[in-house]
Amino acid sequence: MPGLAACLDGCSVFVTVTHSGGLNASTAFGAKVGAMGANVAKVLTKTVTHVVFKGDDAELRGVYDRAGKVSPGCPAQIVTLSWVLACEKEQRRALERPYICPKPAATPRYFGTPPGGSAGNGAKRKARSMAPKAAVSYDVDPDMFSSSQALRAEAEAGAGAGADGATRGCGPESGTGAKKR
C-alpha cells in the first residue's frame, strides 16, 4: 500500500476552492494535494488530469467553460473537495466517479422573479441608502388638525366649561341631544 506522499503520484491537479464567504483556499488545498504526491498546476492546461473544485454554480460553469476551451473533450475530471479528503483517508487514489461535479445548467431557471432582479426587462430600482435621512420640521397649524382633535384640545383647556362649571356635551343628560318620544 503506497504511503500518503505517493497516493496521487502521476496526477496533475488544478485546485480552485472558494468558501461561501469569498475566502480563497486554493493555495492551502494545493499544498495538501502536493504533499500527497500530485503535481499542482497553477493554471488549467491540457496536461491537467483533475480539477479540485469548491464554489458556486457560476464559478463551476466558468471552470467547465475554461476546461472546454483548453482542450475540447477535456480529459480533466472536475471533482469536489471531498475527493482529496477521501484520497487522504484511504491513502491511495480514490475513485473519482462519486466525487464528480455535475455540470450546472447553462442559465439558472427561476420560478417567478429571479433573486436581485425583476421579472421583466424594466429598469432596475435605485438602491436605497442606509444613511439616516434629515429630519423634516413641520409647521403645525391648528387648522390642519381634525375636528375631534380640536374638541379634545378645547376640553383640556377648559374652554368648554359653562358659567356653572358644567361641560357642554351632546348626550341626553345635557339637554341638547335629540328628545325621545
Short mmCIF file of N, CA and C in Angstrom, two decimals:
data_model
loop_
_atom_site.label_atom_id
_atom_site.label_comp_id
_atom_site.label_asym_id
_atom_site.label_seq_id
_atom_site.Cartn_x
_atom_site.Cartn_y
_atom_site.Cartn_z
N MET A 1 0.86 -1.18 0.00
CA MET A 1 0.00 0.00 0.00
C MET A 1 0.90 1.23 0.00
N PRO A 2 0.70 2.14 -0.97
CA PRO A 2 1.54 3.34 -1.02
C PRO A 2 1.22 4.26 0.14
N GLY A 3 2.22 5.05 0.54
CA GLY A 3 2.02 6.00 1.63
C GLY A 3 1.28 7.24 1.14
N LEU A 4 1.00 8.13 2.07
CA LEU A 4 0.27 9.35 1.76
C LEU A 4 1.04 10.22 0.77
N ALA A 5 2.37 10.21 0.84
CA ALA A 5 3.19 11.06 -0.03
C ALA A 5 3.13 10.62 -1.48
N ALA A 6 2.69 9.40 -1.76
CA ALA A 6 2.68 8.92 -3.13
C ALA A 6 1.29 8.51 -3.62
N CYS A 7 0.25 8.83 -2.87
CA CYS A 7 -1.08 8.34 -3.25
C CYS A 7 -1.63 9.02 -4.50
N LEU A 8 -1.21 10.23 -4.82
CA LEU A 8 -1.67 10.91 -6.04
C LEU A 8 -0.53 11.07 -7.04
N ASP A 9 0.45 10.18 -6.98
CA ASP A 9 1.58 10.23 -7.89
C ASP A 9 1.10 10.05 -9.33
N GLY A 10 1.56 10.90 -10.23
CA GLY A 10 1.17 10.84 -11.63
C GLY A 10 -0.02 11.72 -11.96
N CYS A 11 -0.65 12.31 -10.99
CA CYS A 11 -1.80 13.21 -11.22
C CYS A 11 -1.30 14.65 -11.33
N SER A 12 -1.90 15.38 -12.25
CA SER A 12 -1.66 16.81 -12.35
C SER A 12 -2.97 17.49 -11.97
N VAL A 13 -2.94 18.25 -10.88
CA VAL A 13 -4.18 18.75 -10.29
C VAL A 13 -4.19 20.28 -10.29
N PHE A 14 -5.30 20.83 -10.76
CA PHE A 14 -5.56 22.27 -10.67
C PHE A 14 -6.60 22.45 -9.58
N VAL A 15 -6.30 23.31 -8.59
CA VAL A 15 -7.18 23.47 -7.43
C VAL A 15 -7.82 24.85 -7.45
N THR A 16 -9.14 24.89 -7.36
CA THR A 16 -9.87 26.15 -7.21
C THR A 16 -10.93 25.95 -6.13
N VAL A 17 -10.64 26.47 -4.94
CA VAL A 17 -11.53 26.29 -3.79
C VAL A 17 -11.88 27.66 -3.24
N THR A 18 -13.16 28.00 -3.27
CA THR A 18 -13.65 29.26 -2.74
C THR A 18 -14.75 28.95 -1.74
N HIS A 19 -14.58 29.38 -0.50
CA HIS A 19 -15.59 29.16 0.53
C HIS A 19 -16.72 30.16 0.36
N SER A 20 -17.84 29.95 1.05
CA SER A 20 -19.04 30.76 0.88
C SER A 20 -18.82 32.23 1.19
N GLY A 21 -17.91 32.56 2.08
CA GLY A 21 -17.65 33.96 2.41
C GLY A 21 -16.75 34.64 1.39
N GLY A 22 -16.34 33.93 0.33
CA GLY A 22 -15.47 34.51 -0.67
C GLY A 22 -14.00 34.26 -0.38
N LEU A 23 -13.71 33.49 0.66
CA LEU A 23 -12.33 33.19 1.04
C LEU A 23 -11.75 32.17 0.07
N ASN A 24 -10.62 32.51 -0.55
CA ASN A 24 -9.96 31.62 -1.49
C ASN A 24 -8.99 30.72 -0.73
N ALA A 25 -9.27 29.43 -0.73
CA ALA A 25 -8.43 28.46 -0.01
C ALA A 25 -7.70 27.54 -0.98
N SER A 26 -7.50 27.98 -2.22
CA SER A 26 -6.86 27.15 -3.23
C SER A 26 -5.43 26.80 -2.88
N THR A 27 -4.68 27.77 -2.35
CA THR A 27 -3.27 27.50 -2.04
C THR A 27 -3.13 26.49 -0.90
N ALA A 28 -4.00 26.57 0.09
CA ALA A 28 -3.93 25.63 1.22
C ALA A 28 -4.22 24.21 0.75
N PHE A 29 -5.26 24.02 -0.06
CA PHE A 29 -5.57 22.69 -0.55
C PHE A 29 -4.60 22.25 -1.63
N GLY A 30 -4.03 23.20 -2.36
CA GLY A 30 -2.98 22.87 -3.33
C GLY A 30 -1.77 22.29 -2.64
N ALA A 31 -1.40 22.86 -1.48
CA ALA A 31 -0.27 22.33 -0.71
C ALA A 31 -0.57 20.93 -0.20
N LYS A 32 -1.82 20.69 0.20
CA LYS A 32 -2.21 19.35 0.68
C LYS A 32 -2.12 18.34 -0.46
N VAL A 33 -2.60 18.72 -1.64
CA VAL A 33 -2.55 17.83 -2.79
C VAL A 33 -1.09 17.58 -3.20
N GLY A 34 -0.26 18.62 -3.13
CA GLY A 34 1.16 18.46 -3.44
C GLY A 34 1.86 17.53 -2.47
N ALA A 35 1.47 17.59 -1.19
CA ALA A 35 2.05 16.70 -0.19
C ALA A 35 1.64 15.25 -0.42
N MET A 36 0.55 15.05 -1.15
CA MET A 36 0.08 13.70 -1.45
C MET A 36 0.71 13.15 -2.72
N GLY A 37 1.64 13.89 -3.33
CA GLY A 37 2.40 13.39 -4.47
C GLY A 37 1.93 13.89 -5.82
N ALA A 38 0.92 14.73 -5.89
CA ALA A 38 0.43 15.22 -7.17
C ALA A 38 1.22 16.45 -7.61
N ASN A 39 1.24 16.67 -8.91
CA ASN A 39 1.82 17.89 -9.46
C ASN A 39 0.71 18.94 -9.44
N VAL A 40 0.92 20.06 -8.74
CA VAL A 40 -0.10 21.09 -8.63
C VAL A 40 0.11 22.11 -9.74
N ALA A 41 -0.89 22.25 -10.61
CA ALA A 41 -0.81 23.18 -11.74
C ALA A 41 -1.31 24.55 -11.30
N LYS A 42 -0.61 25.59 -11.73
CA LYS A 42 -1.02 26.96 -11.40
C LYS A 42 -2.15 27.44 -12.31
N VAL A 43 -2.20 26.92 -13.54
CA VAL A 43 -3.25 27.26 -14.50
C VAL A 43 -3.81 25.98 -15.10
N LEU A 44 -4.98 26.08 -15.65
CA LEU A 44 -5.64 24.93 -16.27
C LEU A 44 -5.06 24.73 -17.67
N THR A 45 -4.39 23.61 -17.88
CA THR A 45 -3.78 23.30 -19.17
C THR A 45 -4.23 21.92 -19.64
N LYS A 46 -3.73 21.51 -20.84
CA LYS A 46 -4.07 20.20 -21.39
C LYS A 46 -3.55 19.05 -20.54
N THR A 47 -2.48 19.30 -19.79
CA THR A 47 -1.85 18.22 -19.02
C THR A 47 -2.54 17.96 -17.68
N VAL A 48 -3.48 18.80 -17.30
CA VAL A 48 -4.18 18.65 -16.02
C VAL A 48 -5.10 17.43 -16.10
N THR A 49 -4.99 16.55 -15.11
CA THR A 49 -5.84 15.35 -15.07
C THR A 49 -7.05 15.53 -14.16
N HIS A 50 -6.93 16.38 -13.13
CA HIS A 50 -8.01 16.59 -12.18
C HIS A 50 -8.14 18.07 -11.85
N VAL A 51 -9.37 18.51 -11.70
CA VAL A 51 -9.65 19.86 -11.19
C VAL A 51 -10.41 19.67 -9.89
N VAL A 52 -9.81 20.13 -8.79
CA VAL A 52 -10.49 20.06 -7.49
C VAL A 52 -11.24 21.37 -7.33
N PHE A 53 -12.56 21.28 -7.16
CA PHE A 53 -13.40 22.47 -7.18
C PHE A 53 -14.31 22.53 -5.96
N LYS A 54 -14.45 23.76 -5.44
CA LYS A 54 -15.50 24.07 -4.46
C LYS A 54 -15.88 25.52 -4.69
N GLY A 55 -17.15 25.77 -4.90
CA GLY A 55 -17.64 27.13 -5.14
C GLY A 55 -19.09 27.08 -5.56
N ASP A 56 -19.58 28.19 -6.13
CA ASP A 56 -20.98 28.24 -6.54
C ASP A 56 -21.13 27.82 -8.00
N ASP A 57 -22.38 27.76 -8.47
CA ASP A 57 -22.66 27.29 -9.83
C ASP A 57 -22.04 28.17 -10.90
N ALA A 58 -22.02 29.48 -10.67
CA ALA A 58 -21.45 30.38 -11.68
C ALA A 58 -19.96 30.09 -11.86
N GLU A 59 -19.26 29.86 -10.77
CA GLU A 59 -17.83 29.53 -10.86
C GLU A 59 -17.64 28.18 -11.54
N LEU A 60 -18.50 27.21 -11.23
CA LEU A 60 -18.39 25.89 -11.83
C LEU A 60 -18.63 25.95 -13.33
N ARG A 61 -19.60 26.78 -13.76
CA ARG A 61 -19.83 26.98 -15.19
C ARG A 61 -18.57 27.53 -15.85
N GLY A 62 -17.92 28.49 -15.16
CA GLY A 62 -16.68 29.06 -15.69
C GLY A 62 -15.56 28.04 -15.80
N VAL A 63 -15.45 27.15 -14.81
CA VAL A 63 -14.41 26.11 -14.85
C VAL A 63 -14.68 25.16 -16.01
N TYR A 64 -15.94 24.74 -16.19
CA TYR A 64 -16.26 23.86 -17.31
C TYR A 64 -15.99 24.56 -18.64
N ASP A 65 -16.30 25.85 -18.75
CA ASP A 65 -16.04 26.59 -19.98
C ASP A 65 -14.54 26.67 -20.26
N ARG A 66 -13.75 27.00 -19.23
CA ARG A 66 -12.29 27.09 -19.41
C ARG A 66 -11.71 25.72 -19.78
N ALA A 67 -12.20 24.67 -19.13
CA ALA A 67 -11.70 23.33 -19.42
C ALA A 67 -12.04 22.93 -20.86
N GLY A 68 -13.21 23.32 -21.33
CA GLY A 68 -13.60 23.02 -22.71
C GLY A 68 -12.79 23.80 -23.72
N LYS A 69 -12.38 25.03 -23.38
CA LYS A 69 -11.56 25.84 -24.29
C LYS A 69 -10.12 25.35 -24.34
N VAL A 70 -9.62 24.86 -23.20
CA VAL A 70 -8.23 24.38 -23.15
C VAL A 70 -8.07 23.17 -24.06
N SER A 71 -8.94 22.22 -23.91
CA SER A 71 -8.93 21.07 -24.82
C SER A 71 -10.35 20.55 -24.93
N PRO A 72 -10.92 20.63 -26.13
CA PRO A 72 -12.28 20.11 -26.32
C PRO A 72 -12.32 18.63 -25.93
N GLY A 73 -13.34 18.25 -25.22
CA GLY A 73 -13.41 16.89 -24.70
C GLY A 73 -12.34 16.69 -23.64
N CYS A 74 -12.17 17.71 -22.83
CA CYS A 74 -11.10 17.78 -21.82
C CYS A 74 -11.05 16.51 -20.97
N PRO A 75 -9.87 15.89 -20.89
CA PRO A 75 -9.76 14.69 -20.07
C PRO A 75 -9.74 14.98 -18.57
N ALA A 76 -9.64 16.25 -18.20
CA ALA A 76 -9.59 16.59 -16.78
C ALA A 76 -10.93 16.26 -16.13
N GLN A 77 -10.85 15.62 -14.99
CA GLN A 77 -12.06 15.29 -14.24
C GLN A 77 -12.26 16.36 -13.17
N ILE A 78 -13.41 16.99 -13.19
CA ILE A 78 -13.71 18.05 -12.22
C ILE A 78 -14.39 17.39 -11.03
N VAL A 79 -13.65 17.37 -9.91
CA VAL A 79 -14.11 16.66 -8.71
C VAL A 79 -14.27 17.63 -7.55
N THR A 80 -15.02 17.19 -6.55
CA THR A 80 -15.24 18.02 -5.36
C THR A 80 -14.05 17.90 -4.42
N LEU A 81 -14.05 18.75 -3.45
CA LEU A 81 -13.01 18.76 -2.42
C LEU A 81 -13.00 17.45 -1.62
N SER A 82 -14.14 16.80 -1.55
CA SER A 82 -14.26 15.54 -0.81
C SER A 82 -13.38 14.45 -1.41
N TRP A 83 -13.07 14.53 -2.70
CA TRP A 83 -12.20 13.54 -3.33
C TRP A 83 -10.81 13.57 -2.71
N VAL A 84 -10.29 14.77 -2.46
CA VAL A 84 -8.97 14.91 -1.84
C VAL A 84 -9.00 14.31 -0.44
N LEU A 85 -10.06 14.58 0.30
CA LEU A 85 -10.18 14.04 1.66
C LEU A 85 -10.31 12.52 1.66
N ALA A 86 -11.01 11.98 0.64
CA ALA A 86 -11.15 10.52 0.53
C ALA A 86 -9.80 9.88 0.19
N CYS A 87 -9.03 10.53 -0.69
CA CYS A 87 -7.69 10.02 -1.02
C CYS A 87 -6.80 10.03 0.21
N GLU A 88 -6.91 11.08 1.00
CA GLU A 88 -6.11 11.19 2.22
C GLU A 88 -6.50 10.09 3.22
N LYS A 89 -7.79 9.84 3.33
CA LYS A 89 -8.27 8.84 4.29
C LYS A 89 -7.87 7.43 3.87
N GLU A 90 -8.02 7.12 2.57
CA GLU A 90 -7.70 5.79 2.07
C GLU A 90 -6.21 5.61 1.81
N GLN A 91 -5.47 6.69 1.77
CA GLN A 91 -4.04 6.72 1.46
C GLN A 91 -3.74 6.09 0.11
N ARG A 92 -4.64 6.31 -0.82
CA ARG A 92 -4.47 5.91 -2.22
C ARG A 92 -5.44 6.75 -3.05
N ARG A 93 -5.29 6.67 -4.36
CA ARG A 93 -6.17 7.44 -5.24
C ARG A 93 -7.57 6.84 -5.20
N ALA A 94 -8.51 7.64 -4.75
CA ALA A 94 -9.90 7.17 -4.65
C ALA A 94 -10.57 7.25 -6.01
N LEU A 95 -11.63 6.49 -6.18
CA LEU A 95 -12.40 6.56 -7.42
C LEU A 95 -13.03 7.95 -7.55
N GLU A 96 -12.98 8.50 -8.75
CA GLU A 96 -13.46 9.86 -8.96
C GLU A 96 -14.98 9.92 -9.14
N ARG A 97 -15.57 8.85 -9.65
CA ARG A 97 -16.99 8.87 -10.02
C ARG A 97 -17.92 9.42 -8.93
N PRO A 98 -17.80 9.01 -7.66
CA PRO A 98 -18.72 9.56 -6.64
C PRO A 98 -18.47 11.04 -6.34
N TYR A 99 -17.35 11.58 -6.79
CA TYR A 99 -16.98 12.95 -6.43
C TYR A 99 -17.00 13.91 -7.62
N ILE A 100 -17.49 13.47 -8.78
CA ILE A 100 -17.55 14.32 -9.97
C ILE A 100 -18.55 15.44 -9.74
N CYS A 101 -18.16 16.67 -10.11
CA CYS A 101 -19.08 17.82 -10.04
C CYS A 101 -19.95 17.81 -11.29
N PRO A 102 -21.26 17.68 -11.15
CA PRO A 102 -22.11 17.71 -12.34
C PRO A 102 -22.12 19.10 -12.95
N LYS A 103 -22.13 19.13 -14.28
CA LYS A 103 -22.13 20.42 -14.97
C LYS A 103 -23.47 21.11 -14.73
N PRO A 104 -23.45 22.36 -14.24
CA PRO A 104 -24.72 23.06 -13.99
C PRO A 104 -25.37 23.49 -15.30
N ALA A 105 -26.65 23.80 -15.23
CA ALA A 105 -27.39 24.27 -16.40
C ALA A 105 -26.75 25.55 -16.92
N ALA A 106 -26.93 25.81 -18.21
CA ALA A 106 -26.33 26.99 -18.82
C ALA A 106 -26.81 28.27 -18.16
N THR A 107 -28.09 28.35 -17.89
CA THR A 107 -28.63 29.50 -17.18
C THR A 107 -29.54 28.98 -16.08
N PRO A 108 -29.50 29.60 -14.92
CA PRO A 108 -30.37 29.12 -13.85
C PRO A 108 -31.84 29.37 -14.18
N ARG A 109 -32.67 28.44 -13.77
CA ARG A 109 -34.11 28.58 -14.00
C ARG A 109 -34.76 28.99 -12.70
N TYR A 110 -35.56 30.03 -12.80
CA TYR A 110 -36.23 30.54 -11.61
C TYR A 110 -37.73 30.42 -11.79
N PHE A 111 -38.39 30.21 -10.71
CA PHE A 111 -39.84 30.24 -10.70
C PHE A 111 -40.24 31.60 -10.19
N GLY A 112 -40.84 32.40 -11.04
CA GLY A 112 -41.20 33.75 -10.62
C GLY A 112 -40.06 34.70 -10.86
N THR A 113 -39.85 35.58 -9.93
CA THR A 113 -38.84 36.62 -10.07
C THR A 113 -37.47 36.10 -9.63
N PRO A 114 -36.43 36.28 -10.46
CA PRO A 114 -35.10 35.85 -10.03
C PRO A 114 -34.60 36.73 -8.90
N PRO A 115 -33.79 36.18 -8.01
CA PRO A 115 -33.30 36.98 -6.89
C PRO A 115 -32.45 38.15 -7.37
N GLY A 116 -32.73 39.32 -6.83
CA GLY A 116 -31.95 40.50 -7.18
C GLY A 116 -32.34 41.13 -8.50
N GLY A 117 -33.42 40.71 -9.10
CA GLY A 117 -33.79 41.28 -10.39
C GLY A 117 -35.29 41.36 -10.53
N SER A 118 -35.71 41.85 -11.68
CA SER A 118 -37.14 41.94 -11.95
C SER A 118 -37.49 40.88 -12.98
N ALA A 119 -38.76 40.54 -13.04
CA ALA A 119 -39.18 39.51 -13.96
C ALA A 119 -39.11 40.00 -15.41
N GLY A 120 -39.33 41.28 -15.63
CA GLY A 120 -39.29 41.84 -16.97
C GLY A 120 -37.96 42.50 -17.27
N ASN A 121 -37.96 43.24 -18.36
CA ASN A 121 -36.75 43.95 -18.75
C ASN A 121 -36.81 45.40 -18.31
N GLY A 122 -37.56 45.69 -17.28
CA GLY A 122 -37.69 47.06 -16.79
C GLY A 122 -36.42 47.56 -16.15
N ALA A 123 -36.44 48.84 -15.84
CA ALA A 123 -35.27 49.45 -15.21
C ALA A 123 -35.10 48.93 -13.80
N LYS A 124 -33.87 48.84 -13.38
CA LYS A 124 -33.59 48.38 -12.01
C LYS A 124 -33.95 49.48 -11.04
N ARG A 125 -34.35 49.06 -9.85
CA ARG A 125 -34.66 50.03 -8.80
C ARG A 125 -33.40 50.67 -8.28
N LYS A 126 -33.55 51.90 -7.85
CA LYS A 126 -32.42 52.60 -7.26
C LYS A 126 -32.15 51.99 -5.89
N ALA A 127 -30.89 51.76 -5.59
CA ALA A 127 -30.51 51.19 -4.30
C ALA A 127 -30.81 52.18 -3.19
N ARG A 128 -31.40 51.69 -2.13
CA ARG A 128 -31.71 52.56 -1.00
C ARG A 128 -30.47 52.78 -0.16
N SER A 129 -30.35 53.99 0.32
CA SER A 129 -29.21 54.33 1.16
C SER A 129 -29.53 53.98 2.60
N MET A 130 -28.52 53.51 3.31
CA MET A 130 -28.69 53.19 4.72
C MET A 130 -28.36 54.40 5.59
N ALA A 131 -27.95 55.50 4.96
CA ALA A 131 -27.62 56.70 5.73
C ALA A 131 -28.90 57.30 6.30
N PRO A 132 -28.83 57.86 7.50
CA PRO A 132 -30.04 58.44 8.08
C PRO A 132 -30.48 59.67 7.28
N LYS A 133 -31.78 59.83 7.19
CA LYS A 133 -32.33 60.97 6.47
C LYS A 133 -32.46 62.15 7.41
N ALA A 134 -32.39 63.35 6.85
CA ALA A 134 -32.53 64.56 7.65
C ALA A 134 -33.96 64.67 8.15
N ALA A 135 -34.11 65.12 9.39
CA ALA A 135 -35.43 65.29 9.98
C ALA A 135 -36.13 66.46 9.32
N VAL A 136 -37.40 66.29 9.04
CA VAL A 136 -38.19 67.34 8.42
C VAL A 136 -39.02 68.00 9.50
N SER A 137 -38.95 69.31 9.58
CA SER A 137 -39.77 70.01 10.58
C SER A 137 -41.06 70.47 9.91
N TYR A 138 -42.15 70.24 10.58
CA TYR A 138 -43.45 70.61 10.06
C TYR A 138 -43.97 71.81 10.84
N ASP A 139 -44.59 72.73 10.13
CA ASP A 139 -45.23 73.87 10.77
C ASP A 139 -46.63 73.41 11.15
N VAL A 140 -46.86 73.24 12.45
CA VAL A 140 -48.13 72.72 12.92
C VAL A 140 -49.12 73.86 13.03
N ASP A 141 -50.15 73.77 12.24
CA ASP A 141 -51.19 74.79 12.20
C ASP A 141 -52.45 74.17 12.80
N PRO A 142 -53.12 74.85 13.76
CA PRO A 142 -54.31 74.27 14.38
C PRO A 142 -55.42 73.97 13.38
N ASP A 143 -55.45 74.68 12.26
CA ASP A 143 -56.49 74.43 11.27
C ASP A 143 -56.31 73.08 10.58
N MET A 144 -55.09 72.53 10.66
CA MET A 144 -54.82 71.27 9.99
C MET A 144 -55.27 70.07 10.82
N PHE A 145 -55.55 70.26 12.10
CA PHE A 145 -56.00 69.16 12.93
C PHE A 145 -57.44 68.82 12.60
N SER A 146 -57.83 67.59 12.87
CA SER A 146 -59.21 67.20 12.65
C SER A 146 -60.09 67.81 13.74
N SER A 147 -61.39 67.80 13.52
CA SER A 147 -62.32 68.43 14.46
C SER A 147 -62.29 67.73 15.82
N SER A 148 -62.10 66.41 15.84
CA SER A 148 -62.07 65.71 17.13
C SER A 148 -60.83 66.12 17.92
N GLN A 149 -59.73 66.38 17.24
CA GLN A 149 -58.53 66.83 17.95
C GLN A 149 -58.74 68.24 18.48
N ALA A 150 -59.44 69.08 17.72
CA ALA A 150 -59.69 70.45 18.16
C ALA A 150 -60.61 70.44 19.38
N LEU A 151 -61.66 69.57 19.38
CA LEU A 151 -62.57 69.49 20.52
C LEU A 151 -61.84 68.99 21.76
N ARG A 152 -60.97 68.03 21.57
CA ARG A 152 -60.21 67.50 22.70
C ARG A 152 -59.31 68.59 23.27
N ALA A 153 -58.70 69.38 22.43
CA ALA A 153 -57.83 70.46 22.90
C ALA A 153 -58.64 71.50 23.66
N GLU A 154 -59.86 71.80 23.20
CA GLU A 154 -60.71 72.76 23.91
C GLU A 154 -61.11 72.22 25.27
N ALA A 155 -61.45 70.93 25.34
CA ALA A 155 -61.87 70.34 26.60
C ALA A 155 -60.72 70.35 27.60
N GLU A 156 -59.52 70.10 27.13
CA GLU A 156 -58.37 70.10 28.03
C GLU A 156 -58.05 71.51 28.51
N ALA A 157 -58.31 72.49 27.69
CA ALA A 157 -58.01 73.87 28.06
C ALA A 157 -59.11 74.45 28.96
N GLY A 158 -60.24 73.79 29.05
CA GLY A 158 -61.32 74.28 29.89
C GLY A 158 -62.20 75.27 29.16
N ALA A 159 -62.04 75.38 27.87
CA ALA A 159 -62.84 76.32 27.10
C ALA A 159 -64.27 75.85 26.98
N GLY A 160 -64.52 74.57 27.18
CA GLY A 160 -65.86 74.04 27.04
C GLY A 160 -66.68 74.18 28.31
N ALA A 161 -66.15 74.73 29.39
CA ALA A 161 -66.90 74.84 30.65
C ALA A 161 -67.84 76.03 30.58
N GLY A 162 -69.07 75.84 31.08
CA GLY A 162 -70.05 76.92 31.10
C GLY A 162 -69.86 77.78 32.34
N ALA A 163 -70.84 78.67 32.58
CA ALA A 163 -70.76 79.57 33.72
C ALA A 163 -70.89 78.81 35.03
N ASP A 164 -71.67 77.72 35.04
CA ASP A 164 -71.83 76.97 36.28
C ASP A 164 -70.76 75.90 36.45
N GLY A 165 -69.81 75.79 35.48
CA GLY A 165 -68.72 74.83 35.58
C GLY A 165 -69.03 73.50 34.94
N ALA A 166 -70.27 73.32 34.44
CA ALA A 166 -70.62 72.08 33.78
C ALA A 166 -70.14 72.13 32.33
N THR A 167 -69.74 71.01 31.85
CA THR A 167 -69.28 70.97 30.46
C THR A 167 -70.46 70.73 29.55
N ARG A 168 -70.35 71.29 28.36
CA ARG A 168 -71.40 71.09 27.38
C ARG A 168 -71.14 69.82 26.62
N GLY A 169 -72.16 69.13 26.29
CA GLY A 169 -72.00 67.90 25.54
C GLY A 169 -73.19 67.68 24.66
N CYS A 170 -73.23 66.55 24.02
CA CYS A 170 -74.31 66.23 23.11
C CYS A 170 -75.16 65.09 23.63
N GLY A 171 -74.92 64.64 24.84
CA GLY A 171 -75.65 63.50 25.38
C GLY A 171 -77.03 63.88 25.86
N PRO A 172 -77.87 62.89 26.21
CA PRO A 172 -79.23 63.16 26.65
C PRO A 172 -79.26 63.91 27.97
N GLU A 173 -78.22 63.76 28.81
CA GLU A 173 -78.23 64.47 30.09
C GLU A 173 -77.92 65.95 29.93
N SER A 174 -77.37 66.34 28.81
CA SER A 174 -77.04 67.75 28.63
C SER A 174 -78.24 68.55 28.15
N GLY A 175 -79.21 67.87 27.62
CA GLY A 175 -80.41 68.57 27.18
C GLY A 175 -80.30 69.08 25.76
N THR A 176 -79.16 68.90 25.10
CA THR A 176 -79.03 69.41 23.75
C THR A 176 -79.20 68.32 22.72
N GLY A 177 -79.31 67.09 23.16
CA GLY A 177 -79.45 65.97 22.24
C GLY A 177 -80.87 65.86 21.74
N ALA A 178 -81.14 64.85 20.94
CA ALA A 178 -82.48 64.63 20.41
C ALA A 178 -83.37 64.13 21.53
N LYS A 179 -84.63 64.59 21.50
CA LYS A 179 -85.57 64.20 22.54
C LYS A 179 -86.22 62.88 22.17
N LYS A 180 -86.51 62.07 23.21
CA LYS A 180 -87.16 60.79 23.00
C LYS A 180 -88.66 61.02 22.96
N ARG A 181 -89.38 60.29 22.18
CA ARG A 181 -90.84 60.42 22.10
C ARG A 181 -91.51 59.24 22.63
#
